[in-house]
Coordinates of C-alpha atoms and ligand atoms in Angstrom, one line a residue:
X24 CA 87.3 121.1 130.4
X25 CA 87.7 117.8 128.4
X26 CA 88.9 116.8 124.5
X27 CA 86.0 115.5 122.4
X28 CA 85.8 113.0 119.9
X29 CA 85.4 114.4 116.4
X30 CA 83.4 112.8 114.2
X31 CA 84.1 112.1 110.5
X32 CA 82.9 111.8 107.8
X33 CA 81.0 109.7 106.5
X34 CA 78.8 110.0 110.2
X35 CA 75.4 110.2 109.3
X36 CA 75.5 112.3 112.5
X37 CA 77.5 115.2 110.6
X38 CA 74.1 115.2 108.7
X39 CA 72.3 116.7 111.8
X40 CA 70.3 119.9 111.5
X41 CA 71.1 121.6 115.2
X42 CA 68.4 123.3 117.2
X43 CA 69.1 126.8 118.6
X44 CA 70.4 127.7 121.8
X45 CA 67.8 129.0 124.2
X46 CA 69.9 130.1 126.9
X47 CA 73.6 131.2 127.3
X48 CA 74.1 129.3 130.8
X49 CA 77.1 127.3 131.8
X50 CA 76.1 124.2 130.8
X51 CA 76.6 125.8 127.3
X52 CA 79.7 127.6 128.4
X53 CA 81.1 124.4 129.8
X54 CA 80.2 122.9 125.8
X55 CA 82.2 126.1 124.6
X56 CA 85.2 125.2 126.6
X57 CA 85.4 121.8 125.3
X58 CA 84.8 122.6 122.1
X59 CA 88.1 125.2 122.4
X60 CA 89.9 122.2 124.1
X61 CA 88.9 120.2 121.4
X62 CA 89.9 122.1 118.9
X63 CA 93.3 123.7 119.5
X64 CA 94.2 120.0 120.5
X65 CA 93.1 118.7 117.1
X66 CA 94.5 121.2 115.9
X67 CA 91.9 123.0 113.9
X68 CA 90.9 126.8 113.5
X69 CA 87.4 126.2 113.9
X70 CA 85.0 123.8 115.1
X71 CA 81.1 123.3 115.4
X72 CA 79.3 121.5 118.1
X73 CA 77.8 118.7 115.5
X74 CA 81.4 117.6 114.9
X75 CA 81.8 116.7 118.3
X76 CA 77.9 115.0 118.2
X77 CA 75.9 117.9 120.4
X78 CA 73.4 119.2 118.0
X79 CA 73.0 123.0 119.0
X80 CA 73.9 125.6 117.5
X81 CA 77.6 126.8 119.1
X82 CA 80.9 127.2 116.8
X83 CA 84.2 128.2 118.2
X84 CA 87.2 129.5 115.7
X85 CA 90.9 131.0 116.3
X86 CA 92.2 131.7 113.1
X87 CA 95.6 132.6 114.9
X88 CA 99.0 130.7 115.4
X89 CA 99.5 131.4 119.0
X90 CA 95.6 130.9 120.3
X91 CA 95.3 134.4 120.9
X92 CA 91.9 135.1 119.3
X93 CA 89.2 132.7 120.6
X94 CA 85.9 133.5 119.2
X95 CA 82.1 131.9 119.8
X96 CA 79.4 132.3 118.0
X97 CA 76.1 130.9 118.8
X98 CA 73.1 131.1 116.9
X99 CA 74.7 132.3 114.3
X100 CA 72.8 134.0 111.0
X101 CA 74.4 135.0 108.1
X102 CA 72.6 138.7 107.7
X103 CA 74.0 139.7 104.3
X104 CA 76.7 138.5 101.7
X105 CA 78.5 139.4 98.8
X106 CA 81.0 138.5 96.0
X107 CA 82.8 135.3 95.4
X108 CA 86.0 133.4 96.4
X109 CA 87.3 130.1 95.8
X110 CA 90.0 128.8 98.2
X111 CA 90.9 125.4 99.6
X112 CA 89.3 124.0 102.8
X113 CA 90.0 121.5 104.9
X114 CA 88.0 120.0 107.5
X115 CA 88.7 118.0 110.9
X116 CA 85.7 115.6 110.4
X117 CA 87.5 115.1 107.0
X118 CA 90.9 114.3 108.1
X119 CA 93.5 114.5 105.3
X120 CA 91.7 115.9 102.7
X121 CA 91.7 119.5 101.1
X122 CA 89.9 121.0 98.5
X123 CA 88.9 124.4 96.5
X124 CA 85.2 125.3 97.8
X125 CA 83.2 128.5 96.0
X126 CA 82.2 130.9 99.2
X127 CA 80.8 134.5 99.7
X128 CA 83.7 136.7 99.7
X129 CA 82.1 138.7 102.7
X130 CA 79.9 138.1 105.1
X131 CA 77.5 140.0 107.6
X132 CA 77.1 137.5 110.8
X133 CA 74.9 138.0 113.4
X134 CA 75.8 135.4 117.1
X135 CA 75.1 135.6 120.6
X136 CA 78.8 135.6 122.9
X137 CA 79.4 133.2 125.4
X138 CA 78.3 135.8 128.0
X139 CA 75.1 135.7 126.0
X140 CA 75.2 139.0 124.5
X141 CA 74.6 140.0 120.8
X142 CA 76.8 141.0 118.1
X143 CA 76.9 141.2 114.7
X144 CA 80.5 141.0 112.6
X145 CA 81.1 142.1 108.9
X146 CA 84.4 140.6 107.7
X147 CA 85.8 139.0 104.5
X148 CA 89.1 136.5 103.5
X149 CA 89.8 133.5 106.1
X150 CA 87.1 134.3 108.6
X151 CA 84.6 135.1 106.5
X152 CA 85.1 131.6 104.6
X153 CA 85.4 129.7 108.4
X154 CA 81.8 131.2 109.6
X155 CA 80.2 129.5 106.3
X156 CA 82.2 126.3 106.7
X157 CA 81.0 126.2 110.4
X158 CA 77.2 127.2 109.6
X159 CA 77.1 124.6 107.3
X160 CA 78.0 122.0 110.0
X161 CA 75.2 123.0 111.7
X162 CA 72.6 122.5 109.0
X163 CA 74.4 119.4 108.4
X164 CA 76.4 120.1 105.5
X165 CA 80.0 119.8 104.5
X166 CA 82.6 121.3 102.5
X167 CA 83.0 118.5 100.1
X168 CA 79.1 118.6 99.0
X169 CA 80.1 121.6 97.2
X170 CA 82.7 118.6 95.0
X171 CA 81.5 116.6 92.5
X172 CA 79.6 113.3 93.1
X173 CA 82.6 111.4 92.1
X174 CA 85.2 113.1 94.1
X175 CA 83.0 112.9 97.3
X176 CA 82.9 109.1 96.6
X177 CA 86.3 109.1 96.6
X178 CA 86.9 110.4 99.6
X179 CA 85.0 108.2 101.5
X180 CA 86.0 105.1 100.2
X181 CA 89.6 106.7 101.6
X182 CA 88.7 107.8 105.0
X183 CA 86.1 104.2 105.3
X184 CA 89.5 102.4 104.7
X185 CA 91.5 105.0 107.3
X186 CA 88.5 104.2 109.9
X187 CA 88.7 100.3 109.3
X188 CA 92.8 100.5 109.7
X189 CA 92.0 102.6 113.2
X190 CA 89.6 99.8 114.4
X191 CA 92.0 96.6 113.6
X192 CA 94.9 98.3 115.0
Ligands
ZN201 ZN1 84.6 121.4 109.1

């Protein structure tokens, strides 16, 4: 078990398409565990391997206060979807910023478990809106691509300044 550096944006590794797992072994299990470690430390409710810079296709999430409801889905496929919602997002490779993102109310998600077994999840609200965030990361895409151009440039001008601070200090 070990904490991970996050990367941020604007990493041209976010931007990494990740490959599929093949195999549920514990090399990947060891991956999820970080990846939890990573995240509650952060803290965060939900976290994608690309963020920490390994390209496959694992996301870990606890929408709860007390850590009481980890959850892993790899290989994840959005089946079916439906409606709309608009709610703000934040995003630990985005440290700091937070904006209102249009998302599928409700989503039909089919993952492989950490014990490599198969389930599919229909849900809505918060978790439905953290499984498309987290997808995303793994095609390389991130929250604040849904913004205008002009915002997006905003943003990194901030967190390029943030990162040059953190390298001076
Ligand atoms: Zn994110």
């Amino acid at each position: 078990m070990a904490i991970r550096d996050i990367l941020s944006y604007p990493d041209p590794r976010l931007r990494t398409v990740a490959k599929p797992v093949n195999t549920v072994d514990d090399v990947i299990r060891g991956l999820v565990d970080d990846m939890f470690d990573t995240m509650y430390e952060a803290p965060g409710i939900g976290l994608a391997a690309t963020q920490i810079d390994v390209h496959q296709r694992v996301v870990v999430m606890d929408l709860t206060e007390d850590r009481s409801e980890p959850q892993v889905f790899i290989n994840p496929e959005i089946l079916d979807s439906g409606g709309s919602c608009k709610g703000q997002e934040g995003c630990l490779s985005i440290p700091g910023y937070y904006d209102d993102v249009p998302r599928a109310e409700w989503v039909h998600v089919r993952a492989v478990d950490q014990h490599g077994r198969t389930f599919e999840l229909e849900t809505d609200g918060l978790l439905a809106v953290c499984i498309q965030h987290e997808i995303d990361h793994l095609d390389g895409k991130l929250f604040i691509d849904y913004l205008s151009e002009l915002k997006r440039k905003r943003v990194r001008k901030k967190l390029e300044k943030q990162a040059r601070h953190a390298s001076t200090a």
